[in-house]
């Protein structure tokens, strides 16, 4: 009955979700990256499409199998990006025509200051190679800054703590910097979070109040988050 009630509850809603992890090049064959596979963002894209939304997935270097699961679902439009700067321009274009903007992508906070034209060689670098990194723009904060009336901007916050109170405290501090309509807090670490099938999240609103909580598969968490989004769109 719950499944049936959800069918088509996002009819007419345009949703864009970013997923995966950006890669910041060092030279033509190497990059600085992270462990994100894009599973959570792909689950949100697939669930939203199933519930009637027209969905765009901005995919940053998704795990191959995860990308296949989305491509197999023809209802989802996929835009591929690699770096944080590419993700920023794609999201800026897409957010202009979408009602709901969800940022699950693990955006690299820093990128190499210089990108070598050719492969970095040991003979040139010697025994020690020092790479200088510069800050990337905060894509989510930028999207919040240009948010249109009625548009919902949703962020994720990855923290390496398993203590719920600490997760909430870190999430509320982050929310003060981001100003997202909803911020989804989750624990990540060496074993939890990135790449895993099961997850546990707490969702807070712009004022830092807890509005939802979910645990289970990334698909179950996606549906719980879409419930919170649908409830907000309805009022
Ligand atoms: N994010 C972003 N642009 C960045 C970094 C992060 O849009 N340059 C987004 C992520 O997609 C996520 C949210 O901001 O929706 C929180 O990302 P997170 O890495 O948890 O927070 P940061 O603000 O980067 O803080 P820190 O990594 O220092 O904890
Ligand atoms: Ca970060």
PDB file of C-alpha atoms and ligand atoms in Angstrom:
ATOM      1  CA  UNK A   1       0.000   0.000   0.000  1.00  0.00           C
ATOM      2  CA  UNK A   2       2.859   2.346   0.844  1.00  0.00           C
ATOM      3  CA  UNK A   3       4.474   1.558  -2.511  1.00  0.00           C
ATOM      4  CA  UNK A   4       1.216   2.256  -4.366  1.00  0.00           C
ATOM      5  CA  UNK A   5       0.670   5.543  -2.548  1.00  0.00           C
ATOM      6  CA  UNK A   6       4.098   6.675  -3.692  1.00  0.00           C
ATOM      7  CA  UNK A   7       3.565   5.816  -7.338  1.00  0.00           C
ATOM      8  CA  UNK A   8       3.408   9.027  -9.361  1.00  0.00           C
ATOM      9  CA  UNK A   9       3.505  11.293  -6.288  1.00  0.00           C
ATOM     10  CA  UNK A  10       6.343  13.199  -8.027  1.00  0.00           C
ATOM     11  CA  UNK A  11       4.434  13.504 -11.307  1.00  0.00           C
ATOM     12  CA  UNK A  12       5.381  16.742 -13.059  1.00  0.00           C
ATOM     13  CA  UNK A  13       8.331  17.397 -10.733  1.00  0.00           C
ATOM     14  CA  UNK A  14      11.701  18.076 -12.383  1.00  0.00           C
ATOM     15  CA  UNK A  15      14.588  16.772 -10.312  1.00  0.00           C
ATOM     16  CA  UNK A  16      18.342  16.898 -10.884  1.00  0.00           C
ATOM     17  CA  UNK A  17      20.709  14.870  -8.731  1.00  0.00           C
ATOM     18  CA  UNK A  18      24.506  14.848  -8.786  1.00  0.00           C
ATOM     19  CA  UNK A  19      26.288  11.625  -7.911  1.00  0.00           C
ATOM     20  CA  UNK A  20      29.683   9.976  -7.746  1.00  0.00           C
ATOM     21  CA  UNK A  21      33.037  11.489  -6.935  1.00  0.00           C
ATOM     22  CA  UNK A  22      34.944  14.092  -8.894  1.00  0.00           C
ATOM     23  CA  UNK A  23      38.450  13.455 -10.225  1.00  0.00           C
ATOM     24  CA  UNK A  24      40.957  16.273 -10.217  1.00  0.00           C
ATOM     25  CA  UNK A  25      43.759  15.730 -12.739  1.00  0.00           C
ATOM     26  CA  UNK A  26      47.453  15.867 -11.843  1.00  0.00           C
ATOM     27  CA  UNK A  27      48.614  15.017 -15.350  1.00  0.00           C
ATOM     28  CA  UNK A  28      47.020  13.259 -18.365  1.00  0.00           C
ATOM     29  CA  UNK A  29      47.019   9.858 -16.640  1.00  0.00           C
ATOM     30  CA  UNK A  30      46.605  10.616 -12.897  1.00  0.00           C
ATOM     31  CA  UNK A  31      44.078  12.238 -10.636  1.00  0.00           C
ATOM     32  CA  UNK A  32      43.148  13.021  -7.029  1.00  0.00           C
ATOM     33  CA  UNK A  33      39.857  11.274  -6.262  1.00  0.00           C
ATOM     34  CA  UNK A  34      37.681   9.721  -3.565  1.00  0.00           C
ATOM     35  CA  UNK A  35      35.839   6.475  -2.839  1.00  0.00           C
ATOM     36  CA  UNK A  36      32.317   7.528  -3.816  1.00  0.00           C
ATOM     37  CA  UNK A  37      30.588   5.055  -6.154  1.00  0.00           C
ATOM     38  CA  UNK A  38      27.446   7.095  -6.815  1.00  0.00           C
ATOM     39  CA  UNK A  39      25.087   4.426  -5.403  1.00  0.00           C
ATOM     40  CA  UNK A  40      23.047   6.822  -3.261  1.00  0.00           C
ATOM     41  CA  UNK A  41      22.572   9.367  -6.043  1.00  0.00           C
ATOM     42  CA  UNK A  42      21.703   6.640  -8.562  1.00  0.00           C
ATOM     43  CA  UNK A  43      19.123   5.239  -6.117  1.00  0.00           C
ATOM     44  CA  UNK A  44      17.545   8.686  -5.771  1.00  0.00           C
ATOM     45  CA  UNK A  45      17.451   9.129  -9.569  1.00  0.00           C
ATOM     46  CA  UNK A  46      15.822   5.725 -10.127  1.00  0.00           C
ATOM     47  CA  UNK A  47      13.273   6.095  -7.298  1.00  0.00           C
ATOM     48  CA  UNK A  48      12.336   9.629  -8.366  1.00  0.00           C
ATOM     49  CA  UNK A  49      11.813   8.467 -11.963  1.00  0.00           C
ATOM     50  CA  UNK A  50       9.680   5.555 -10.740  1.00  0.00           C
ATOM     51  CA  UNK A  51       7.589   8.036  -8.749  1.00  0.00           C
ATOM     52  CA  UNK A  52       6.892  10.143 -11.846  1.00  0.00           C
ATOM     53  CA  UNK A  53       9.567  12.867 -11.763  1.00  0.00           C
ATOM     54  CA  UNK A  54      11.523  13.835 -14.843  1.00  0.00           C
ATOM     55  CA  UNK A  55      15.055  13.161 -13.722  1.00  0.00           C
ATOM     56  CA  UNK A  56      18.540  14.270 -14.740  1.00  0.00           C
ATOM     57  CA  UNK A  57      21.562  12.571 -13.192  1.00  0.00           C
ATOM     58  CA  UNK A  58      24.783  14.570 -13.255  1.00  0.00           C
ATOM     59  CA  UNK A  59      27.228  11.687 -13.024  1.00  0.00           C
ATOM     60  CA  UNK A  60      30.780  12.275 -11.815  1.00  0.00           C
ATOM     61  CA  UNK A  61      32.835   9.160 -12.498  1.00  0.00           C
ATOM     62  CA  UNK A  62      30.232   6.654 -11.315  1.00  0.00           C
ATOM     63  CA  UNK A  63      31.188   3.053 -10.635  1.00  0.00           C
ATOM     64  CA  UNK A  64      30.564   1.176 -13.925  1.00  0.00           C
ATOM     65  CA  UNK A  65      27.838  -1.141 -12.596  1.00  0.00           C
ATOM     66  CA  UNK A  66      26.062   1.740 -10.856  1.00  0.00           C
ATOM     67  CA  UNK A  67      26.073   3.788 -14.071  1.00  0.00           C
ATOM     68  CA  UNK A  68      24.722   0.776 -16.011  1.00  0.00           C
ATOM     69  CA  UNK A  69      21.805   0.419 -13.568  1.00  0.00           C
ATOM     70  CA  UNK A  70      20.782   3.989 -14.382  1.00  0.00           C
ATOM     71  CA  UNK A  71      21.436   3.874 -18.131  1.00  0.00           C
ATOM     72  CA  UNK A  72      19.190   0.783 -18.279  1.00  0.00           C
ATOM     73  CA  UNK A  73      16.388   3.019 -16.970  1.00  0.00           C
ATOM     74  CA  UNK A  74      15.665   5.131 -20.046  1.00  0.00           C
ATOM     75  CA  UNK A  75      13.559   7.591 -18.013  1.00  0.00           C
ATOM     76  CA  UNK A  76      16.710   9.104 -16.493  1.00  0.00           C
ATOM     77  CA  UNK A  77      18.756  11.591 -18.523  1.00  0.00           C
ATOM     78  CA  UNK A  78      22.485  11.319 -17.749  1.00  0.00           C
ATOM     79  CA  UNK A  79      25.005  14.169 -18.016  1.00  0.00           C
ATOM     80  CA  UNK A  80      28.599  13.029 -17.437  1.00  0.00           C
ATOM     81  CA  UNK A  81      31.234  15.189 -15.754  1.00  0.00           C
ATOM     82  CA  UNK A  82      34.632  14.566 -14.214  1.00  0.00           C
ATOM     83  CA  UNK A  83      36.049  17.502 -12.248  1.00  0.00           C
ATOM     84  CA  UNK A  84      34.468  19.709  -9.572  1.00  0.00           C
ATOM     85  CA  UNK A  85      34.537  22.681 -11.953  1.00  0.00           C
ATOM     86  CA  UNK A  86      32.728  20.656 -14.655  1.00  0.00           C
ATOM     87  CA  UNK A  87      30.191  19.516 -12.076  1.00  0.00           C
ATOM     88  CA  UNK A  88      29.674  23.123 -11.000  1.00  0.00           C
ATOM     89  CA  UNK A  89      28.885  24.310 -14.544  1.00  0.00           C
ATOM     90  CA  UNK A  90      26.612  21.327 -15.281  1.00  0.00           C
ATOM     91  CA  UNK A  91      24.678  21.866 -12.029  1.00  0.00           C
ATOM     92  CA  UNK A  92      24.347  25.563 -12.685  1.00  0.00           C
ATOM     93  CA  UNK A  93      22.799  24.848 -16.119  1.00  0.00           C
ATOM     94  CA  UNK A  94      20.535  22.064 -14.810  1.00  0.00           C
ATOM     95  CA  UNK A  95      19.334  23.839 -11.672  1.00  0.00           C
ATOM     96  CA  UNK A  96      17.876  26.613 -13.852  1.00  0.00           C
ATOM     97  CA  UNK A  97      15.271  24.169 -15.213  1.00  0.00           C
ATOM     98  CA  UNK A  98      14.668  21.913 -12.202  1.00  0.00           C
ATOM     99  CA  UNK A  99      12.361  22.172  -9.171  1.00  0.00           C
ATOM    100  CA  UNK A 100      14.450  19.938  -6.933  1.00  0.00           C
ATOM    101  CA  UNK A 101      18.253  19.941  -6.826  1.00  0.00           C
ATOM    102  CA  UNK A 102      20.005  17.176  -4.878  1.00  0.00           C
ATOM    103  CA  UNK A 103      23.774  17.134  -4.321  1.00  0.00           C
ATOM    104  CA  UNK A 104      24.934  13.645  -3.373  1.00  0.00           C
ATOM    105  CA  UNK A 105      28.234  13.939  -5.272  1.00  0.00           C
ATOM    106  CA  UNK A 106      31.454  13.780  -3.304  1.00  0.00           C
ATOM    107  CA  UNK A 107      32.982  16.954  -4.691  1.00  0.00           C
ATOM    108  CA  UNK A 108      36.746  17.214  -4.238  1.00  0.00           C
ATOM    109  CA  UNK A 109      37.390  20.062  -1.812  1.00  0.00           C
ATOM    110  CA  UNK A 110      40.775  20.743  -3.449  1.00  0.00           C
ATOM    111  CA  UNK A 111      42.317  20.310  -6.912  1.00  0.00           C
ATOM    112  CA  UNK A 112      45.967  20.329  -7.982  1.00  0.00           C
ATOM    113  CA  UNK A 113      47.079  23.920  -8.556  1.00  0.00           C
ATOM    114  CA  UNK A 114      49.000  22.900 -11.652  1.00  0.00           C
ATOM    115  CA  UNK A 115      48.130  20.179 -14.150  1.00  0.00           C
ATOM    116  CA  UNK A 116      51.169  18.826 -16.017  1.00  0.00           C
ATOM    117  CA  UNK A 117      50.830  18.686 -19.820  1.00  0.00           C
ATOM    118  CA  UNK A 118      52.765  15.425 -19.957  1.00  0.00           C
ATOM    119  CA  UNK A 119      53.097  12.490 -17.559  1.00  0.00           C
ATOM    120  CA  UNK A 120      54.992  13.449 -14.403  1.00  0.00           C
ATOM    121  CA  UNK A 121      58.319  11.550 -14.556  1.00  0.00           C
ATOM    122  CA  UNK A 122      60.286  10.267 -11.549  1.00  0.00           C
ATOM    123  CA  UNK A 123      63.489  11.457 -13.158  1.00  0.00           C
ATOM    124  CA  UNK A 124      62.147  15.018 -13.022  1.00  0.00           C
ATOM    125  CA  UNK A 125      60.404  14.808  -9.629  1.00  0.00           C
ATOM    126  CA  UNK A 126      63.153  12.967  -7.727  1.00  0.00           C
ATOM    127  CA  UNK A 127      62.630  11.312  -4.299  1.00  0.00           C
ATOM    128  CA  UNK A 128      59.854  13.580  -3.150  1.00  0.00           C
ATOM    129  CA  UNK A 129      56.930  15.020  -5.089  1.00  0.00           C
ATOM    130  CA  UNK A 130      55.088  17.928  -3.520  1.00  0.00           C
ATOM    131  CA  UNK A 131      51.653  18.681  -4.959  1.00  0.00           C
ATOM    132  CA  UNK A 132      49.999  21.978  -4.110  1.00  0.00           C
ATOM    133  CA  UNK A 133      46.196  21.856  -3.934  1.00  0.00           C
ATOM    134  CA  UNK A 134      43.829  24.813  -4.184  1.00  0.00           C
ATOM    135  CA  UNK A 135      40.232  25.041  -2.897  1.00  0.00           C
ATOM    136  CA  UNK A 136      37.379  24.164  -5.220  1.00  0.00           C
ATOM    137  CA  UNK A 137      34.199  26.271  -5.130  1.00  0.00           C
ATOM    138  CA  UNK A 138      31.349  25.057  -2.906  1.00  0.00           C
ATOM    139  CA  UNK A 139      28.833  23.975  -5.553  1.00  0.00           C
ATOM    140  CA  UNK A 140      25.972  23.416  -3.101  1.00  0.00           C
ATOM    141  CA  UNK A 141      26.359  26.821  -1.426  1.00  0.00           C
ATOM    142  CA  UNK A 142      26.416  28.428  -4.893  1.00  0.00           C
ATOM    143  CA  UNK A 143      23.170  26.671  -5.861  1.00  0.00           C
ATOM    144  CA  UNK A 144      21.531  27.791  -2.606  1.00  0.00           C
ATOM    145  CA  UNK A 145      22.609  31.386  -3.333  1.00  0.00           C
ATOM    146  CA  UNK A 146      20.730  31.453  -6.669  1.00  0.00           C
ATOM    147  CA  UNK A 147      17.764  29.300  -5.570  1.00  0.00           C
ATOM    148  CA  UNK A 148      14.444  30.339  -7.130  1.00  0.00           C
ATOM    149  CA  UNK A 149      11.190  30.726  -5.197  1.00  0.00           C
ATOM    150  CA  UNK A 150       9.644  27.294  -4.711  1.00  0.00           C
ATOM    151  CA  UNK A 151      12.840  25.441  -5.623  1.00  0.00           C
ATOM    152  CA  UNK A 152      14.216  22.902  -3.134  1.00  0.00           C
ATOM    153  CA  UNK A 153      17.972  22.473  -2.726  1.00  0.00           C
ATOM    154  CA  UNK A 154      19.083  19.351  -0.866  1.00  0.00           C
ATOM    155  CA  UNK A 155      22.612  18.566   0.304  1.00  0.00           C
ATOM    156  CA  UNK A 156      24.357  15.599   1.857  1.00  0.00           C
ATOM    157  CA  UNK A 157      26.922  15.736   4.644  1.00  0.00           C
ATOM    158  CA  UNK A 158      29.444  12.974   5.084  1.00  0.00           C
ATOM    159  CA  UNK A 159      31.056  12.768   8.504  1.00  0.00           C
ATOM    160  CA  UNK A 160      33.460  10.174   9.887  1.00  0.00           C
ATOM    161  CA  UNK A 161      31.651   9.737  13.199  1.00  0.00           C
ATOM    162  CA  UNK A 162      29.275   7.001  14.325  1.00  0.00           C
ATOM    163  CA  UNK A 163      27.984   8.937  17.310  1.00  0.00           C
ATOM    164  CA  UNK A 164      24.495  10.273  16.522  1.00  0.00           C
ATOM    165  CA  UNK A 165      24.769  13.378  18.726  1.00  0.00           C
ATOM    166  CA  UNK A 166      28.117  14.281  17.193  1.00  0.00           C
ATOM    167  CA  UNK A 167      26.746  13.645  13.683  1.00  0.00           C
ATOM    168  CA  UNK A 168      23.890  16.083  14.404  1.00  0.00           C
ATOM    169  CA  UNK A 169      26.231  18.696  15.860  1.00  0.00           C
ATOM    170  CA  UNK A 170      28.606  18.506  12.876  1.00  0.00           C
ATOM    171  CA  UNK A 171      25.634  18.524  10.483  1.00  0.00           C
ATOM    172  CA  UNK A 172      24.083  21.612  12.082  1.00  0.00           C
ATOM    173  CA  UNK A 173      27.381  23.476  11.861  1.00  0.00           C
ATOM    174  CA  UNK A 174      27.689  22.481   8.201  1.00  0.00           C
ATOM    175  CA  UNK A 175      24.084  23.498   7.571  1.00  0.00           C
ATOM    176  CA  UNK A 176      24.834  27.006   8.846  1.00  0.00           C
ATOM    177  CA  UNK A 177      27.466  27.326   6.095  1.00  0.00           C
ATOM    178  CA  UNK A 178      25.331  25.724   3.361  1.00  0.00           C
ATOM    179  CA  UNK A 179      21.777  26.944   3.967  1.00  0.00           C
ATOM    180  CA  UNK A 180      20.225  23.988   2.098  1.00  0.00           C
ATOM    181  CA  UNK A 181      16.476  23.367   2.479  1.00  0.00           C
ATOM    182  CA  UNK A 182      17.313  19.837   3.588  1.00  0.00           C
ATOM    183  CA  UNK A 183      20.673  18.388   4.603  1.00  0.00           C
ATOM    184  CA  UNK A 184      21.055  14.602   4.780  1.00  0.00           C
ATOM    185  CA  UNK A 185      23.597  13.589   7.426  1.00  0.00           C
ATOM    186  CA  UNK A 186      25.364  10.275   7.124  1.00  0.00           C
ATOM    187  CA  UNK A 187      28.332   8.482   8.608  1.00  0.00           C
ATOM    188  CA  UNK A 188      31.161   7.436   6.352  1.00  0.00           C
ATOM    189  CA  UNK A 189      34.440   5.784   7.108  1.00  0.00           C
ATOM    190  CA  UNK A 190      36.795   3.025   6.122  1.00  0.00           C
ATOM    191  CA  UNK A 191      33.978   0.472   6.082  1.00  0.00           C
ATOM    192  CA  UNK A 192      30.681   2.404   6.191  1.00  0.00           C
ATOM    193  CA  UNK A 193      29.163   4.737   3.657  1.00  0.00           C
ATOM    194  CA  UNK A 194      31.033   4.861   0.366  1.00  0.00           C
ATOM    195  CA  UNK A 195      30.305   1.809  -1.757  1.00  0.00           C
ATOM    196  CA  UNK A 196      28.212   0.012   0.846  1.00  0.00           C
ATOM    197  CA  UNK A 197      24.626  -1.074   0.221  1.00  0.00           C
ATOM    198  CA  UNK A 198      23.230  -0.162   3.607  1.00  0.00           C
ATOM    199  CA  UNK A 199      23.211   3.282   5.095  1.00  0.00           C
ATOM    200  CA  UNK A 200      21.741   5.297   7.935  1.00  0.00           C
ATOM    201  CA  UNK A 201      20.839   8.966   7.696  1.00  0.00           C
ATOM    202  CA  UNK A 202      19.275  11.828   9.643  1.00  0.00           C
ATOM    203  CA  UNK A 203      17.683  14.657   7.638  1.00  0.00           C
ATOM    204  CA  UNK A 204      17.647  18.213   8.999  1.00  0.00           C
ATOM    205  CA  UNK A 205      15.904  21.294   7.636  1.00  0.00           C
ATOM    206  CA  UNK A 206      17.297  24.807   7.072  1.00  0.00           C
ATOM    207  CA  UNK A 207      16.935  25.581  10.794  1.00  0.00           C
ATOM    208  CA  UNK A 208      18.733  22.397  11.834  1.00  0.00           C
ATOM    209  CA  UNK A 209      15.564  20.604  13.018  1.00  0.00           C
ATOM    210  CA  UNK A 210      15.379  16.831  12.494  1.00  0.00           C
ATOM    211  CA  UNK A 211      12.678  16.146   9.901  1.00  0.00           C
ATOM    212  CA  UNK A 212      13.321  12.516   8.935  1.00  0.00           C
ATOM    213  CA  UNK A 213      15.450   9.548   9.757  1.00  0.00           C
ATOM    214  CA  UNK A 214      16.033   6.419   7.702  1.00  0.00           C
ATOM    215  CA  UNK A 215      18.119   3.294   7.662  1.00  0.00           C
ATOM    216  CA  UNK A 216      18.350   0.399   5.273  1.00  0.00           C
ATOM    217  CA  UNK A 217      19.347   0.005   1.660  1.00  0.00           C
ATOM    218  CA  UNK A 218      20.271   3.110  -0.329  1.00  0.00           C
ATOM    219  CA  UNK A 219      16.971   2.585  -2.195  1.00  0.00           C
ATOM    220  CA  UNK A 220      14.999   2.670   1.078  1.00  0.00           C
ATOM    221  CA  UNK A 221      16.866   5.786   2.154  1.00  0.00           C
ATOM    222  CA  UNK A 222      16.227   7.348  -1.280  1.00  0.00           C
ATOM    223  CA  UNK A 223      12.483   6.762  -0.885  1.00  0.00           C
ATOM    224  CA  UNK A 224      12.449   8.198   2.644  1.00  0.00           C
ATOM    225  CA  UNK A 225      14.265  11.306   1.412  1.00  0.00           C
ATOM    226  CA  UNK A 226      11.874  11.627  -1.549  1.00  0.00           C
ATOM    227  CA  UNK A 227       8.967  11.386   0.942  1.00  0.00           C
ATOM    228  CA  UNK A 228      10.417  14.387   2.812  1.00  0.00           C
ATOM    229  CA  UNK A 229      10.913  16.228  -0.497  1.00  0.00           C
ATOM    230  CA  UNK A 230       7.356  15.421  -1.699  1.00  0.00           C
ATOM    231  CA  UNK A 231       5.924  16.660   1.614  1.00  0.00           C
ATOM    232  CA  UNK A 232       7.744  19.978   1.210  1.00  0.00           C
ATOM    233  CA  UNK A 233       6.680  20.420  -2.418  1.00  0.00           C
ATOM    234  CA  UNK A 234       3.067  19.808  -1.404  1.00  0.00           C
ATOM    235  CA  UNK A 235       2.840  22.729   1.019  1.00  0.00           C
TER     236      UNK A 235
HETATM  237  N1  LIG B   1      29.810  20.083  -1.792  1.00  0.00           N
HETATM  238  C1  LIG B   1      29.811  20.931  -2.883  1.00  0.00           C
HETATM  239  N2  LIG B   1      30.981  21.508  -3.295  1.00  0.00           N
HETATM  240  C2  LIG B   1      32.147  21.259  -2.654  1.00  0.00           C
HETATM  241  C3  LIG B   1      32.149  20.398  -1.524  1.00  0.00           C
HETATM  242  C4  LIG B   1      30.957  19.819  -1.132  1.00  0.00           C
HETATM  243  O1  LIG B   1      28.750  21.174  -3.451  1.00  0.00           O
HETATM  244  N3  LIG B   1      33.253  21.826  -3.080  1.00  0.00           N
HETATM  245  C5  LIG B   1      28.513  19.528  -1.348  1.00  0.00           C
HETATM  246  C6  LIG B   1      28.403  18.019  -1.367  1.00  0.00           C
HETATM  247  O2  LIG B   1      27.892  17.553  -2.593  1.00  0.00           O
HETATM  248  C7  LIG B   1      27.410  17.768  -0.239  1.00  0.00           C
HETATM  249  C8  LIG B   1      27.676  18.916   0.724  1.00  0.00           C
HETATM  250  O3  LIG B   1      28.326  19.927  -0.034  1.00  0.00           O
HETATM  251  O4  LIG B   1      26.078  17.880  -0.688  1.00  0.00           O
HETATM  252  C9  LIG B   1      28.515  18.566   1.916  1.00  0.00           C
HETATM  253  O5  LIG B   1      29.743  17.985   1.517  1.00  0.00           O
HETATM  254  P1  LIG B   1      30.802  17.613   2.629  1.00  0.00           P
HETATM  255  O6  LIG B   1      32.044  17.118   1.966  1.00  0.00           O
HETATM  256  O7  LIG B   1      30.150  16.754   3.663  1.00  0.00           O
HETATM  257  O8  LIG B   1      31.042  19.042   3.323  1.00  0.00           O
HETATM  258  P2  LIG B   1      32.092  20.180   3.096  1.00  0.00           P
HETATM  259  O9  LIG B   1      31.342  21.476   3.088  1.00  0.00           O
HETATM  260  O10 LIG B   1      32.962  19.929   1.910  1.00  0.00           O
HETATM  261  O11 LIG B   1      32.948  20.150   4.432  1.00  0.00           O
HETATM  262  P3  LIG B   1      34.104  19.114   4.902  1.00  0.00           P
HETATM  263  O12 LIG B   1      34.406  18.171   3.768  1.00  0.00           O
HETATM  264  O13 LIG B   1      35.244  20.013   5.243  1.00  0.00           O
HETATM  265  O14 LIG B   1      33.514  18.385   6.085  1.00  0.00           O
HETATM  266 CA1  LIG B   2      34.090  17.956   1.512  1.00  0.00          CA
END
